[in-house]
Amino acid sequence: MYKIVVLVKQVPDTHNITANAMKEDGTVNRAALPTIFNPEDLNALEAALEIKDKFGAEVTAITMGPPAAADVLRECLYRGADKVILLTDRAFAGADTLATSYVISEAIKKLGKVDIVFAGRQAIDGDTAQVGPQTAEKLDIPQIGYMLELKSLKKDVIEVKRAIENGVEVVKCKLPVLITVTEQTNTPRFPSAKKVAVYKKAMTKSEINKIDPNQSYIDPSKYSEEYLRNKGLLIEEWGLNDLKLDPSMCGFAGSPTKVYKIDSVVLEAKETKNYEPTFEGVSTLIHELIQQHIIG
Amino acid sequence: MSREVWVFIEHNNEKVLDVSKELLSEGRRLADTLKSELCGIILGDDNKKFYKEVFGFKTDKIYSIEHKELKDFRALPYTTNIVNASKKFNPYIILFGATLTGRELAPRVASKLRCGLTADCTELKIGDYTQPGPQPKVYKDLLLQIRPAFGGNIIATIVNPEMHPQMATVRPGVMKMNEIVKFEGKVINVEPVIEEKDLVLTIVEKIKQEKKVNLTGASIIVAGGMGVGSKENFKLIEELAKVLGGEVGASRAAVDAGWIHKDHQVGQTGVTVRPKLYIACGISGSVQHLAGMIESKQIVAINKDPEADIMKVAHYKIVGDLTKVIPMMIKAYKEKV
């Protein structure tokens, strides 16, 4: 059975962001924004689940983020992930891609033998596409970017069709390997109603601790770590100490890139010529464009 | 310490890609500001054929790494060799094109060198940076890496104060290409490093597919956005483009709506263009879209909403219904020409 890890990320919905959502140090105040499952990470999860369906695999989804990122891990369980892990620690905050890939790669090492790591090509909050390749480098394994299609998987050799500049190529690689997946790779499945019914109760330790046991409708015995673990409903949380990490390589401290400044975008007013939406108005515009040798 | 500005020269075994020439042009400017040297680093199995073109951008030095295993791009052997050269010659800056290749290679190199990398910069400058804190520290002459962030709603300036080289990627079409001049610099042959463990990935087959849409090279682009309203209406955009002899562009919203293929997307995550004429139809003008077309020489905006952001950057505007305006434009054009 293959062991597959999928890297997922909870991202701010970048359609409605203003400079107000930024903190003074130039990092994002994620708490102030609505969040979604990063779209291409759903494709990465789908790629893993398709291998699970076809060849048999154990799929572990990992995310690094604040405690609230447990939401995307539940989403993974709803779709068929077998195991999920939340990498969360105050020391991880303010990480750039290098510090992020350090934490993620150490978590993958802790899992032991892994055959394939799938990652979405890029996250919509940064669009950097860096964490995948950097995690592969830190694990010292090869990478295949922009998978279009899985051609074959035989024992420890995978054949993949992938996008390259001005074309496609088919590559063959010995496992383990990290593969990045795009929205073109597949169509993510929907959550299974059955799995939602089960896993909506899955929780992290931080979430258990938030529950007020004095509420009359709460049965405290059902909200213990042990109870949830026995039921397979405990979402594991790993922090700095669990992974025995070097704090100087995590979060803001471990990030070589620093944000110098953030500017809101100001549109410059230009001299604009206005034309009426009539045939006469449109004709005048076309005439002017032809006169200036812009068209014609 | 060396303050060399390096550009990774991307090629397809026949010619140097335009993005590398754009970066050499930009790199020349940065190197001049730093009073330093511009260098190209080429990996391949026969690099000589690229020398003349690379030197044509007043490139002082070429670092050439040749080996048959380096003929085609593969992330592992390419990373090992760039890292090796970087450790040997200590460049101050390394620039990569934000192509599929560059976006796979640069992060891996940065991770191995433990240095910072900024993706998809839209502007590069040299400037000083003061690290805030109880004892502020001033760093002179850093590479200021400027890029839109968070869906293009803000513009961030990123620096890598400590860990050098300073690395950045830039998308094709973003930097202006200089004219090629007659110039000859030095070639430095670097011994290739080929390790068995870097060769675990093999290329079985390569299929060339020239992109059908050539937005970066188009002098006229007619682009549609959410305001076009439907796939049916989008045909109007295509028709106007055809009549004017231009290409079809689109905003992300129109692509997401399934009206047109992603290859047509203009903007920060799509293609950056600078045509002679950009006609924006039903495009509101998110910063992300503007980042991809703001350098167009003339911008015509057709929109129902007079307050749309696109109107603020347009040279010519028509406030009205594009389903009526576009057919009128086609008719008017046919009558005039």
GROMACS .gro file of N, CA, C and O in nm, chain A residues 176-274:
model
  396
  176PRO      N    1   1.057   0.783  -0.366
  176PRO     CA    2   0.956   0.885  -0.339
  176PRO      C    3   0.974   1.010  -0.427
  176PRO      O    4   1.084   1.041  -0.470
  177VAL      N    5   0.862   1.081  -0.445
  177VAL     CA    6   0.864   1.200  -0.528
  177VAL      C    7   0.757   1.298  -0.477
  177VAL      O    8   0.658   1.255  -0.418
  178LEU      N    9   0.781   1.426  -0.499
  178LEU     CA   10   0.679   1.527  -0.471
  178LEU      C   11   0.623   1.576  -0.604
  178LEU      O   12   0.699   1.605  -0.696
  179ILE      N   13   0.491   1.580  -0.613
  179ILE     CA   14   0.426   1.618  -0.738
  179ILE      C   15   0.335   1.738  -0.713
  179ILE      O   16   0.255   1.736  -0.619
  180THR      N   17   0.347   1.841  -0.797
  180THR     CA   18   0.252   1.951  -0.782
  180THR      C   19   0.141   1.938  -0.887
  180THR      O   20   0.163   1.891  -0.998
  181VAL      N   21   0.024   1.979  -0.845
  181VAL     CA   22  -0.098   1.952  -0.919
  181VAL      C   23  -0.167   2.084  -0.947
  181VAL      O   24  -0.163   2.175  -0.864
  182THR      N   25  -0.228   2.097  -1.064
  182THR     CA   26  -0.298   2.222  -1.096
  182THR      C   27  -0.448   2.195  -1.116
  182THR      O   28  -0.492   2.081  -1.114
  183GLU      N   29  -0.520   2.303  -1.139
  183GLU     CA   30  -0.664   2.289  -1.157
  183GLU      C   31  -0.697   2.210  -1.285
  183GLU      O   32  -0.809   2.165  -1.303
  184GLN      N   33  -0.596   2.197  -1.374
  184GLN     CA   34  -0.620   2.122  -1.497
  184GLN      C   35  -0.606   1.971  -1.477
  184GLN      O   36  -0.641   1.893  -1.565
  185THR      N   37  -0.548   1.930  -1.365
  185THR     CA   38  -0.516   1.788  -1.346
  185THR      C   39  -0.640   1.701  -1.335
  185THR      O   40  -0.645   1.592  -1.391
  186ASN      N   41  -0.739   1.745  -1.262
  186ASN     CA   42  -0.857   1.661  -1.236
  186ASN      C   43  -0.972   1.748  -1.187
  186ASN      O   44  -0.958   1.870  -1.174
  187THR      N   45  -1.084   1.685  -1.158
  187THR     CA   46  -1.197   1.756  -1.097
  187THR      C   47  -1.217   1.699  -0.957
  187THR      O   48  -1.245   1.580  -0.942
  188PRO      N   49  -1.198   1.783  -0.856
  188PRO     CA   50  -1.211   1.733  -0.719
  188PRO      C   51  -1.350   1.677  -0.690
  188PRO      O   52  -1.450   1.731  -0.739
  189ARG      N   53  -1.353   1.568  -0.614
  189ARG     CA   54  -1.482   1.510  -0.576
  189ARG      C   55  -1.549   1.595  -0.468
  189ARG      O   56  -1.485   1.676  -0.402
  190PHE      N   57  -1.677   1.571  -0.451
  190PHE     CA   58  -1.751   1.638  -0.344
  190PHE      C   59  -1.734   1.559  -0.215
  190PHE      O   60  -1.702   1.441  -0.218
  191PRO      N   61  -1.760   1.622  -0.101
  191PRO     CA   62  -1.756   1.548   0.025
  191PRO      C   63  -1.861   1.437   0.024
  191PRO      O   64  -1.965   1.452  -0.040
  192SER      N   65  -1.833   1.328   0.091
  192SER     CA   66  -1.932   1.221   0.101
  192SER      C   67  -2.022   1.248   0.222
  192SER      O   68  -1.972   1.280   0.331
  193ALA      N   69  -2.151   1.239   0.200
  193ALA     CA   70  -2.247   1.270   0.308
  193ALA      C   71  -2.222   1.181   0.430
  193ALA      O   72  -2.229   1.226   0.544
  194LYS      N   73  -2.191   1.056   0.402
  194LYS     CA   74  -2.165   0.960   0.509
  194LYS      C   75  -2.045   1.004   0.594
  194LYS      O   76  -2.048   1.000   0.715
  195LYS      N   77  -1.941   1.044   0.523
  195LYS     CA   78  -1.818   1.083   0.594
  195LYS      C   79  -1.839   1.214   0.669
  195LYS      O   80  -1.784   1.233   0.777
  196VAL      N   81  -1.919   1.303   0.613
  196VAL     CA   82  -1.947   1.429   0.682
  196VAL      C   83  -2.014   1.398   0.816
  196VAL      O   84  -1.978   1.454   0.920
  197ALA      N   85  -2.109   1.306   0.813
  197ALA     CA   86  -2.183   1.270   0.935
  197ALA      C   87  -2.087   1.221   1.043
  197ALA      O   88  -2.104   1.251   1.161
  198VAL      N   89  -1.985   1.148   1.002
  198VAL     CA   90  -1.889   1.095   1.098
  198VAL      C   91  -1.789   1.202   1.142
  198VAL      O   92  -1.771   1.228   1.261
  199TYR      N   93  -1.726   1.263   1.044
  199TYR     CA   94  -1.608   1.346   1.075
  199TYR      C   95  -1.639   1.489   1.114
  199TYR      O   96  -1.549   1.565   1.149
  200LYS      N   97  -1.765   1.531   1.105
  200LYS     CA   98  -1.792   1.667   1.152
  200LYS      C   99  -1.764   1.677   1.302
  200LYS      O  100  -1.745   1.786   1.355
  201LYS      N  101  -1.755   1.561   1.366
  201LYS     CA  102  -1.723   1.561   1.510
  201LYS      C  103  -1.573   1.558   1.536
  201LYS      O  104  -1.530   1.559   1.650
  202ALA      N  105  -1.493   1.545   1.429
  202ALA     CA  106  -1.348   1.540   1.449
  202ALA      C  107  -1.297   1.675   1.501
  202ALA      O  108  -1.343   1.780   1.456
  203MET      N  109  -1.206   1.669   1.597
  203MET     CA  110  -1.160   1.792   1.662
  203MET      C  111  -1.013   1.786   1.698
  203MET      O  112  -0.957   1.678   1.716
  204THR      N  113  -0.955   1.903   1.710
  204THR     CA  114  -0.819   1.912   1.762
  204THR      C  115  -0.825   1.932   1.912
  204THR      O  116  -0.931   1.965   1.967
  205LYS      N  117  -0.710   1.916   1.976
  205LYS     CA  118  -0.701   1.938   2.119
  205LYS      C  119  -0.741   2.082   2.152
  205LYS      O  120  -0.815   2.107   2.248
  206SER      N  121  -0.695   2.176   2.070
  206SER     CA  122  -0.729   2.318   2.096
  206SER      C  123  -0.879   2.338   2.092
  206SER      O  124  -0.934   2.417   2.168
  207GLU      N  125  -0.946   2.268   1.999
  207GLU     CA  126  -1.092   2.283   1.990
  207GLU      C  127  -1.162   2.220   2.110
  207GLU      O  128  -1.261   2.273   2.159
  208ILE      N  129  -1.110   2.107   2.157
  208ILE     CA  130  -1.169   2.045   2.277
  208ILE      C  131  -1.158   2.141   2.395
  208ILE      O  132  -1.253   2.161   2.471
  209ASN      N  133  -1.039   2.202   2.406
  209ASN     CA  134  -1.016   2.292   2.519
  209ASN      C  135  -1.107   2.414   2.519
  209ASN      O  136  -1.127   2.477   2.622
  210LYS      N  137  -1.158   2.447   2.403
  210LYS     CA  138  -1.245   2.564   2.393
  210LYS      C  139  -1.387   2.536   2.438
  210LYS      O  140  -1.465   2.627   2.462
  211ILE      N  141  -1.422   2.408   2.445
  211ILE     CA  142  -1.559   2.373   2.480
  211ILE      C  143  -1.582   2.394   2.631
  211ILE      O  144  -1.499   2.356   2.713
  212ASP      N  145  -1.691   2.458   2.662
  212ASP     CA  146  -1.723   2.485   2.802
  212ASP      C  147  -1.796   2.364   2.860
  212ASP      O  148  -1.911   2.337   2.825
  213PRO      N  149  -1.728   2.288   2.948
  213PRO     CA  150  -1.789   2.163   2.999
  213PRO      C  151  -1.908   2.188   3.091
  213PRO      O  152  -1.983   2.096   3.123
  214ASN      N  153  -1.927   2.315   3.131
  214ASN     CA  154  -2.038   2.345   3.223
  214ASN      C  155  -2.171   2.363   3.153
  214ASN      O  156  -2.275   2.375   3.216
  215GLN      N  157  -2.166   2.369   3.020
  215GLN     CA  158  -2.292   2.381   2.947
  215GLN      C  159  -2.376   2.255   2.973
  215GLN      O  160  -2.324   2.144   2.967
  216SER      N  161  -2.503   2.275   2.995
  216SER     CA  162  -2.588   2.162   3.038
  216SER      C  163  -2.596   2.052   2.932
  216SER      O  164  -2.604   1.934   2.963
  217TYR      N  165  -2.589   2.095   2.803
  217TYR     CA  166  -2.608   1.994   2.699
  217TYR      C  167  -2.479   1.919   2.665
  217TYR      O  168  -2.476   1.835   2.578
  218ILE      N  169  -2.370   1.954   2.731
  218ILE     CA  170  -2.242   1.890   2.699
  218ILE      C  171  -2.223   1.765   2.785
  218ILE      O  172  -2.241   1.770   2.906
  219ASP      N  173  -2.186   1.657   2.719
  219ASP     CA  174  -2.145   1.538   2.794
  219ASP      C  175  -1.992   1.537   2.793
  219ASP      O  176  -1.930   1.503   2.693
  220PRO      N  177  -1.929   1.581   2.905
  220PRO     CA  178  -1.783   1.601   2.905
  220PRO      C  179  -1.706   1.475   2.866
  220PRO      O  180  -1.599   1.484   2.808
  221SER      N  181  -1.761   1.359   2.892
  221SER     CA  182  -1.687   1.236   2.861
  221SER      C  183  -1.665   1.221   2.710
  221SER      O  184  -1.574   1.154   2.666
  222LYS      N  185  -1.751   1.286   2.633
  222LYS     CA  186  -1.738   1.276   2.488
  222LYS      C  187  -1.644   1.380   2.430
  222LYS      O  188  -1.622   1.384   2.309
  223TYR      N  189  -1.594   1.466   2.515
  223TYR     CA  190  -1.504   1.570   2.466
  223TYR      C  191  -1.367   1.560   2.530
  223TYR      O  192  -1.305   1.660   2.563
  224SER      N  193  -1.321   1.436   2.545
  224SER     CA  194  -1.185   1.420   2.594
  224SER      C  195  -1.099   1.373   2.478
  224SER      O  196  -1.149   1.312   2.383
  225GLU      N  197  -0.970   1.403   2.488
  225GLU     CA  198  -0.876   1.361   2.385
  225GLU      C  199  -0.882   1.209   2.365
  225GLU      O  200  -0.881   1.160   2.253
  226GLU      N  201  -0.889   1.140   2.478
  226GLU     CA  202  -0.884   0.994   2.473
  226GLU      C  203  -1.006   0.937   2.401
  226GLU      O  204  -0.995   0.851   2.314
  227TYR      N  205  -1.122   0.992   2.435
  227TYR     CA  206  -1.246   0.945   2.374
  227TYR      C  207  -1.240   0.964   2.223
  227TYR      O  208  -1.269   0.874   2.145
  228LEU      N  209  -1.200   1.085   2.182
  228LEU     CA  210  -1.196   1.115   2.039
  228LEU      C  211  -1.091   1.031   1.967
  228LEU      O  212  -1.111   0.985   1.855
  229ARG      N  213  -0.977   1.009   2.034
  229ARG     CA  214  -0.872   0.929   1.971
  229ARG      C  215  -0.923   0.787   1.946
  229ARG      O  216  -0.905   0.732   1.836
  230ASN      N  217  -0.990   0.728   2.047
  230ASN     CA  218  -1.043   0.592   2.032
  230ASN      C  219  -1.144   0.584   1.919
  230ASN      O  220  -1.155   0.483   1.852
  231LYS      N  221  -1.217   0.693   1.899
  231LYS     CA  222  -1.319   0.696   1.794
  231LYS      C  223  -1.258   0.731   1.658
  231LYS      O  224  -1.329   0.738   1.558
  232GLY      N  225  -1.129   0.761   1.657
  232GLY     CA  226  -1.064   0.804   1.532
  232GLY      C  227  -1.105   0.945   1.493
  232GLY      O  228  -1.104   0.980   1.376
  233LEU      N  229  -1.140   1.025   1.590
  233LEU     CA  230  -1.191   1.160   1.560
  233LEU      C  231  -1.098   1.271   1.612
  233LEU      O  232  -1.134   1.387   1.607
  234LEU      N  233  -0.982   1.231   1.660
  234LEU     CA  234  -0.891   1.335   1.709
  234LEU      C  235  -0.801   1.382   1.595
  234LEU      O  236  -0.734   1.303   1.531
  235ILE      N  237  -0.805   1.513   1.569
  235ILE     CA  238  -0.714   1.570   1.470
  235ILE      C  239  -0.585   1.605   1.541
  235ILE      O  240  -0.584   1.686   1.633
  236GLU      N  241  -0.478   1.538   1.499
  236GLU     CA  242  -0.351   1.561   1.568
  236GLU      C  243  -0.298   1.701   1.544
  236GLU      O  244  -0.309   1.755   1.434
  237GLU      N  245  -0.239   1.756   1.650
  237GLU     CA  246  -0.173   1.887   1.639
  237GLU      C  247  -0.026   1.867   1.673
  237GLU      O  248   0.006   1.814   1.778
  238TRP      N  249   0.060   1.910   1.584
  238TRP     CA  250   0.203   1.903   1.612
  238TRP      C  251   0.260   2.044   1.617
  238TRP      O  252   0.235   2.125   1.527
  239GLY      N  253   0.339   2.070   1.720
  239GLY     CA  254   0.402   2.201   1.733
  239GLY      C  255   0.553   2.188   1.733
  239GLY      O  256   0.609   2.081   1.702
  240LEU      N  257   0.616   2.298   1.767
  240LEU     CA  258   0.762   2.307   1.769
  240LEU      C  259   0.827   2.190   1.844
  240LEU      O  260   0.919   2.125   1.794
  241ASN      N  261   0.774   2.162   1.965
  241ASN     CA  262   0.837   2.060   2.048
  241ASN      C  263   0.810   1.918   1.998
  241ASN      O  264   0.896   1.832   2.005
  242ASP      N  265   0.688   1.896   1.947
  242ASP     CA  266   0.656   1.762   1.894
  242ASP      C  267   0.751   1.725   1.781
  242ASP      O  268   0.785   1.610   1.761
  243LEU      N  269   0.789   1.827   1.703
  243LEU     CA  270   0.874   1.801   1.587
  243LEU      C  271   1.022   1.825   1.617
  243LEU      O  272   1.107   1.805   1.531
  244LYS      N  273   1.050   1.866   1.741
  244LYS     CA  274   1.188   1.896   1.783
  244LYS      C  275   1.257   1.990   1.682
  244LYS      O  276   1.362   1.961   1.627
  245LEU      N  277   1.192   2.102   1.658
  245LEU     CA  278   1.243   2.194   1.556
  245LEU      C  279   1.335   2.300   1.616
  245LEU      O  280   1.327   2.330   1.735
  246ASP      N  281   1.417   2.357   1.529
  246ASP     CA  282   1.503   2.467   1.566
  246ASP      C  283   1.422   2.597   1.550
  246ASP      O  284   1.386   2.634   1.440
  247PRO      N  285   1.390   2.663   1.663
  247PRO     CA  286   1.302   2.782   1.653
  247PRO      C  287   1.360   2.891   1.564
  247PRO      O  288   1.285   2.968   1.503
  248SER      N  289   1.491   2.896   1.550
  248SER     CA  290   1.549   3.001   1.466
  248SER      C  291   1.525   2.976   1.318
  248SER      O  292   1.552   3.060   1.234
  249MET      N  293   1.474   2.856   1.284
  249MET     CA  294   1.446   2.827   1.144
  249MET      C  295   1.296   2.830   1.113
  249MET      O  296   1.253   2.800   1.003
  250CYS      N  297   1.215   2.864   1.217
  250CYS     CA  298   1.069   2.865   1.198
  250CYS      C  299   1.016   3.009   1.196
  250CYS      O  300   1.079   3.100   1.249
  251GLY      N  301   0.898   3.022   1.139
  251GLY     CA  302   0.823   3.147   1.149
  251GLY      C  303   0.901   3.267   1.100
  251GLY      O  304   0.986   3.259   1.012
  252PHE      N  305   0.872   3.381   1.160
  252PHE     CA  306   0.933   3.507   1.120
  252PHE      C  307   1.085   3.500   1.132
  252PHE      O  308   1.158   3.544   1.043
  253ALA      N  309   1.133   3.438   1.244
  253ALA     CA  310   1.277   3.431   1.269
  253ALA      C  311   1.349   3.353   1.161
  253ALA      O  312   1.462   3.385   1.124
  254GLY      N  313   1.284   3.251   1.109
  254GLY     CA  314   1.349   3.165   1.011
  254GLY      C  315   1.326   3.205   0.867
  254GLY      O  316   1.357   3.129   0.776
  255SER      N  317   1.269   3.323   0.848
  255SER     CA  318   1.235   3.368   0.713
  255SER      C  319   1.336   3.469   0.661
  255SER      O  320   1.346   3.579   0.715
  256PRO      N  321   1.410   3.432   0.556
  256PRO     CA  322   1.507   3.529   0.502
  256PRO      C  323   1.441   3.650   0.437
  256PRO      O  324   1.501   3.757   0.434
  257THR      N  325   1.319   3.634   0.386
  257THR     CA  326   1.256   3.750   0.323
  257THR      C  327   1.182   3.832   0.429
  257THR      O  328   1.118   3.777   0.518
  258LYS      N  329   1.195   3.962   0.419
  258LYS     CA  330   1.123   4.052   0.510
  258LYS      C  331   1.039   4.149   0.426
  258LYS      O  332   1.081   4.189   0.318
  259VAL      N  333   0.925   4.182   0.481
  259VAL     CA  334   0.841   4.278   0.410
  259VAL      C  335   0.889   4.418   0.447
  259VAL      O  336   0.890   4.456   0.563
  260TYR      N  337   0.934   4.492   0.346
  260TYR     CA  338   0.987   4.626   0.368
  260TYR      C  339   0.870   4.722   0.383
  260TYR      O  340   0.861   4.799   0.477
  261LYS      N  341   0.777   4.716   0.287
  261LYS     CA  342   0.658   4.800   0.303
  261LYS      C  343   0.543   4.747   0.219
  261LYS      O  344   0.563   4.666   0.127
  262ILE      N  345   0.425   4.792   0.256
  262ILE     CA  346   0.303   4.753   0.188
  262ILE      C  347   0.235   4.880   0.140
  262ILE      O  348   0.219   4.974   0.218
  263ASP      N  349   0.200   4.885   0.015
  263ASP     CA  350   0.128   5.001  -0.035
  263ASP      C  351  -0.009   4.958  -0.084
  263ASP      O  352  -0.020   4.855  -0.150
  264SER      N  353  -0.107   5.038  -0.052
  264SER     CA  354  -0.237   5.017  -0.115
  264SER      C  355  -0.225   5.067  -0.257
  264SER      O  356  -0.143   5.154  -0.286
  265VAL      N  357  -0.304   5.010  -0.342
  265VAL     CA  358  -0.293   5.049  -0.481
  265VAL      C  359  -0.376   5.174  -0.506
  265VAL      O  360  -0.494   5.178  -0.473
  266VAL      N  361  -0.312   5.274  -0.561
  266VAL     CA  362  -0.385   5.397  -0.595
  266VAL      C  363  -0.387   5.410  -0.747
  266VAL      O  364  -0.284   5.401  -0.813
  267LEU      N  365  -0.505   5.424  -0.800
  267LEU     CA  366  -0.516   5.438  -0.944
  267LEU      C  367  -0.491   5.583  -0.984
  267LEU      O  368  -0.543   5.674  -0.923
  268GLU      N  369  -0.410   5.599  -1.087
  268GLU     CA  370  -0.381   5.734  -1.132
  268GLU      C  371  -0.491   5.782  -1.225
  268GLU      O  372  -0.531   5.711  -1.316
  269ALA      N  373  -0.534   5.903  -1.201
  269ALA     CA  374  -0.632   5.961  -1.292
  269ALA      C  375  -0.559   6.009  -1.416
  269ALA      O  376  -0.454   6.070  -1.408
  270LYS      N  377  -0.612   5.976  -1.531
  270LYS     CA  378  -0.549   6.017  -1.656
  270LYS      C  379  -0.645   6.105  -1.731
  270LYS      O  380  -0.761   6.114  -1.697
  271GLU      N  381  -0.594   6.163  -1.834
  271GLU     CA  382  -0.686   6.236  -1.920
  271GLU      C  383  -0.763   6.133  -2.000
  271GLU      O  384  -0.706   6.052  -2.071
  272THR      N  385  -0.892   6.135  -1.984
  272THR     CA  386  -0.974   6.036  -2.053
  272THR      C  387  -1.070   6.106  -2.146
  272THR      O  388  -1.131   6.206  -2.110
  273LYS      N  389  -1.080   6.051  -2.267
  273LYS     CA  390  -1.178   6.105  -2.360
  273LYS      C  391  -1.302   6.019  -2.353
  273LYS      O  392  -1.294   5.897  -2.358
  274ASN      N  393  -1.415   6.088  -2.344
  274ASN     CA  394  -1.540   6.017  -2.328
  274ASN      C  395  -1.618   6.016  -2.460
  274ASN      O  396  -1.625   6.118  -2.528
   0.00000   0.00000   0.00000
